[in-house]
Amino acid sequence: ILLGEIIQIVAQMPFEDFVTENVFLPLGMQDTSFFPAERLRYRIAPTKWVDGEMLQGIPNNPICRKTKRGHGHAGMFTTAEDLAKFARMALQKGEADGSRFLKAESVALMTSIQSPASVDSWRGLGWDIDSSYSGQRGNLFPLGGYGHTGFAGPSIWIDPYSQSFVIFMCNRIHPDGSGDVRALRRELGTLAAQSIEAFDFDSVPDALSRTRNG
């Protein structure tokens, strides 16, 4: 949330406009936006009932709805295909389709531990590294990857060791906000790692259990 506000101040433009111009369009994420046009809402899964209305293509997050804006923590609509484009760029240390999108140092900074030493949850800049919310890592991906979960249910986990990523697009809050996908997220993360037969996860040194990066 704070990073999104900082971006607006530095860029002197709304957060969602900055992200669209500098992230979505350059990476070819054509199906990613905040507050998608009404003509596109038929492609979006409905979320839940709010004040007698079934939300569809409207953020579930109340801050986004009240401000009618996207924020650093919520309000984005996307597809697995578009998220895969971002994940490949991150795994390639900032390169996308042969072009430099981010400096390798920037990718390393945002995906390394930035939490204070007194905080048990390990987070990067906008990324979850090891916390009670990083169950999508499953039981096999080693510490050192990074990911994110959405309140509505979707998640992503990126593993730099095996050069792989897991994207889970779901809608746990339909229709009344009471769903729970935590166990399924963990199982999918484990199954995804098991499917990478050519990679030996036991050979990865668990450096993060001994020291912090960053």
Short mmCIF file of N, CA and C in Angstrom, two decimals, residues 64-127:
data_model
loop_
_atom_site.label_atom_id
_atom_site.label_comp_id
_atom_site.label_asym_id
_atom_site.label_seq_id
_atom_site.Cartn_x
_atom_site.Cartn_y
_atom_site.Cartn_z
N CYS A 64 -10.78 0.38 -2.62
CA CYS A 64 -10.81 0.63 -4.07
C CYS A 64 -12.20 1.07 -4.53
N ARG A 65 -13.22 0.46 -3.99
CA ARG A 65 -14.57 0.84 -4.40
C ARG A 65 -14.91 2.26 -3.97
N LYS A 66 -14.52 2.63 -2.76
CA LYS A 66 -14.88 3.95 -2.26
C LYS A 66 -14.08 5.06 -2.94
N THR A 67 -12.81 4.78 -3.27
CA THR A 67 -11.99 5.80 -3.92
C THR A 67 -12.10 5.75 -5.43
N LYS A 68 -12.70 4.63 -5.94
CA LYS A 68 -12.80 4.40 -7.39
C LYS A 68 -11.42 4.44 -8.04
N ARG A 69 -10.47 3.83 -7.35
CA ARG A 69 -9.08 3.80 -7.83
C ARG A 69 -8.46 2.45 -7.50
N GLY A 70 -7.40 2.13 -8.26
CA GLY A 70 -6.59 0.99 -7.91
C GLY A 70 -5.54 1.42 -6.90
N HIS A 71 -5.09 0.51 -6.07
CA HIS A 71 -4.07 0.81 -5.07
C HIS A 71 -2.98 -0.26 -5.12
N GLY A 72 -1.93 -0.03 -4.36
CA GLY A 72 -0.80 -0.96 -4.40
C GLY A 72 -1.13 -2.35 -3.89
N HIS A 73 -2.22 -2.49 -3.16
CA HIS A 73 -2.54 -3.78 -2.56
C HIS A 73 -3.77 -4.45 -3.15
N ALA A 74 -4.51 -3.77 -4.01
CA ALA A 74 -5.77 -4.35 -4.46
C ALA A 74 -6.33 -3.62 -5.67
N GLY A 75 -7.29 -4.26 -6.32
CA GLY A 75 -8.04 -3.62 -7.40
C GLY A 75 -7.63 -4.04 -8.79
N MET A 76 -6.61 -4.91 -8.93
CA MET A 76 -6.14 -5.29 -10.26
C MET A 76 -6.87 -6.53 -10.75
N PHE A 77 -7.24 -6.51 -12.03
CA PHE A 77 -7.84 -7.67 -12.69
C PHE A 77 -6.86 -8.15 -13.75
N THR A 78 -6.66 -9.46 -13.83
CA THR A 78 -5.67 -9.98 -14.77
C THR A 78 -6.01 -11.42 -15.15
N THR A 79 -5.13 -12.03 -15.93
CA THR A 79 -5.28 -13.42 -16.36
C THR A 79 -4.00 -14.18 -16.05
N ALA A 80 -4.08 -15.50 -16.05
CA ALA A 80 -2.89 -16.32 -15.82
C ALA A 80 -1.84 -16.06 -16.90
N GLU A 81 -2.29 -15.86 -18.13
CA GLU A 81 -1.35 -15.61 -19.23
C GLU A 81 -0.56 -14.33 -18.99
N ASP A 82 -1.24 -13.28 -18.55
CA ASP A 82 -0.54 -12.02 -18.29
C ASP A 82 0.40 -12.13 -17.10
N LEU A 83 -0.03 -12.81 -16.04
CA LEU A 83 0.84 -12.99 -14.89
C LEU A 83 2.08 -13.79 -15.27
N ALA A 84 1.93 -14.74 -16.18
CA ALA A 84 3.08 -15.53 -16.64
C ALA A 84 4.11 -14.64 -17.33
N LYS A 85 3.67 -13.63 -18.04
CA LYS A 85 4.61 -12.71 -18.69
C LYS A 85 5.44 -11.97 -17.63
N PHE A 86 4.78 -11.55 -16.55
CA PHE A 86 5.50 -10.86 -15.49
C PHE A 86 6.46 -11.82 -14.79
N ALA A 87 6.01 -13.06 -14.53
CA ALA A 87 6.85 -14.03 -13.84
C ALA A 87 8.09 -14.36 -14.66
N ARG A 88 7.95 -14.50 -15.96
CA ARG A 88 9.12 -14.80 -16.80
C ARG A 88 10.11 -13.64 -16.77
N MET A 89 9.61 -12.42 -16.76
CA MET A 89 10.50 -11.26 -16.67
C MET A 89 11.27 -11.30 -15.35
N ALA A 90 10.60 -11.62 -14.26
CA ALA A 90 11.27 -11.67 -12.97
C ALA A 90 12.32 -12.78 -12.93
N LEU A 91 11.99 -13.96 -13.48
CA LEU A 91 12.94 -15.06 -13.50
C LEU A 91 14.15 -14.75 -14.37
N GLN A 92 13.95 -13.92 -15.38
CA GLN A 92 15.06 -13.53 -16.27
C GLN A 92 15.76 -12.27 -15.76
N LYS A 93 15.55 -11.99 -14.47
CA LYS A 93 16.23 -10.88 -13.78
C LYS A 93 16.00 -9.54 -14.45
N GLY A 94 14.77 -9.33 -14.90
CA GLY A 94 14.40 -8.03 -15.44
C GLY A 94 14.35 -7.93 -16.95
N GLU A 95 14.63 -9.03 -17.65
CA GLU A 95 14.56 -9.01 -19.11
C GLU A 95 13.25 -9.62 -19.58
N ALA A 96 12.72 -9.09 -20.66
CA ALA A 96 11.49 -9.60 -21.25
C ALA A 96 11.61 -9.55 -22.76
N ASP A 97 11.52 -10.71 -23.40
CA ASP A 97 11.60 -10.80 -24.86
C ASP A 97 12.87 -10.12 -25.39
N GLY A 98 13.96 -10.32 -24.69
CA GLY A 98 15.25 -9.80 -25.14
C GLY A 98 15.50 -8.34 -24.81
N SER A 99 14.55 -7.68 -24.16
CA SER A 99 14.72 -6.27 -23.81
C SER A 99 14.80 -6.13 -22.29
N ARG A 100 15.54 -5.12 -21.85
CA ARG A 100 15.70 -4.87 -20.43
C ARG A 100 14.49 -4.10 -19.92
N PHE A 101 13.77 -4.69 -18.97
CA PHE A 101 12.59 -4.06 -18.38
C PHE A 101 12.93 -3.45 -17.01
N LEU A 102 13.61 -4.21 -16.18
CA LEU A 102 14.10 -3.75 -14.89
C LEU A 102 15.58 -4.09 -14.76
N LYS A 103 16.29 -3.32 -13.97
CA LYS A 103 17.66 -3.68 -13.66
C LYS A 103 17.66 -4.97 -12.84
N ALA A 104 18.67 -5.80 -13.06
CA ALA A 104 18.79 -7.03 -12.28
C ALA A 104 18.88 -6.71 -10.80
N GLU A 105 19.54 -5.60 -10.47
CA GLU A 105 19.66 -5.19 -9.07
C GLU A 105 18.30 -4.85 -8.47
N SER A 106 17.40 -4.30 -9.28
CA SER A 106 16.06 -3.96 -8.79
C SER A 106 15.27 -5.21 -8.48
N VAL A 107 15.36 -6.21 -9.35
CA VAL A 107 14.67 -7.48 -9.11
C VAL A 107 15.20 -8.14 -7.85
N ALA A 108 16.53 -8.12 -7.69
CA ALA A 108 17.14 -8.72 -6.50
C ALA A 108 16.69 -8.00 -5.23
N LEU A 109 16.59 -6.68 -5.30
CA LEU A 109 16.20 -5.90 -4.13
C LEU A 109 14.75 -6.19 -3.74
N MET A 110 13.85 -6.19 -4.72
CA MET A 110 12.44 -6.33 -4.37
C MET A 110 12.08 -7.76 -3.98
N THR A 111 12.92 -8.74 -4.32
CA THR A 111 12.61 -10.13 -3.99
C THR A 111 13.48 -10.68 -2.88
N SER A 112 14.26 -9.81 -2.21
CA SER A 112 15.04 -10.24 -1.05
C SER A 112 14.38 -9.70 0.21
N ILE A 113 14.75 -10.23 1.34
CA ILE A 113 14.08 -9.91 2.59
C ILE A 113 14.33 -8.47 3.00
N GLN A 114 13.24 -7.74 3.18
CA GLN A 114 13.32 -6.34 3.60
C GLN A 114 12.66 -6.12 4.96
N SER A 115 12.15 -7.16 5.57
CA SER A 115 11.51 -7.04 6.87
C SER A 115 12.54 -6.74 7.96
N PRO A 116 12.18 -5.96 8.97
CA PRO A 116 13.08 -5.74 10.11
C PRO A 116 13.40 -7.07 10.80
N ALA A 117 14.56 -7.15 11.41
CA ALA A 117 14.99 -8.38 12.05
C ALA A 117 14.05 -8.83 13.16
N SER A 118 13.30 -7.89 13.73
CA SER A 118 12.39 -8.22 14.83
C SER A 118 11.05 -8.79 14.35
N VAL A 119 10.84 -8.80 13.03
CA VAL A 119 9.58 -9.29 12.46
C VAL A 119 9.77 -10.71 11.95
N ASP A 120 8.93 -11.63 12.40
CA ASP A 120 9.07 -13.03 12.00
C ASP A 120 8.72 -13.26 10.53
N SER A 121 7.73 -12.54 10.01
CA SER A 121 7.35 -12.72 8.61
C SER A 121 8.39 -12.09 7.71
N TRP A 122 8.83 -12.85 6.70
CA TRP A 122 9.84 -12.33 5.77
C TRP A 122 9.14 -11.86 4.50
N ARG A 123 9.36 -10.58 4.17
CA ARG A 123 8.76 -10.00 2.97
C ARG A 123 9.79 -9.17 2.21
N GLY A 124 9.62 -9.13 0.89
CA GLY A 124 10.43 -8.24 0.06
C GLY A 124 9.65 -6.95 -0.15
N LEU A 125 9.87 -6.31 -1.28
CA LEU A 125 9.13 -5.09 -1.61
C LEU A 125 7.89 -5.50 -2.42
N GLY A 126 6.79 -5.69 -1.70
CA GLY A 126 5.57 -6.13 -2.34
C GLY A 126 5.44 -7.63 -2.49
N TRP A 127 6.46 -8.37 -2.06
CA TRP A 127 6.43 -9.82 -2.21
C TRP A 127 6.47 -10.52 -0.86
#
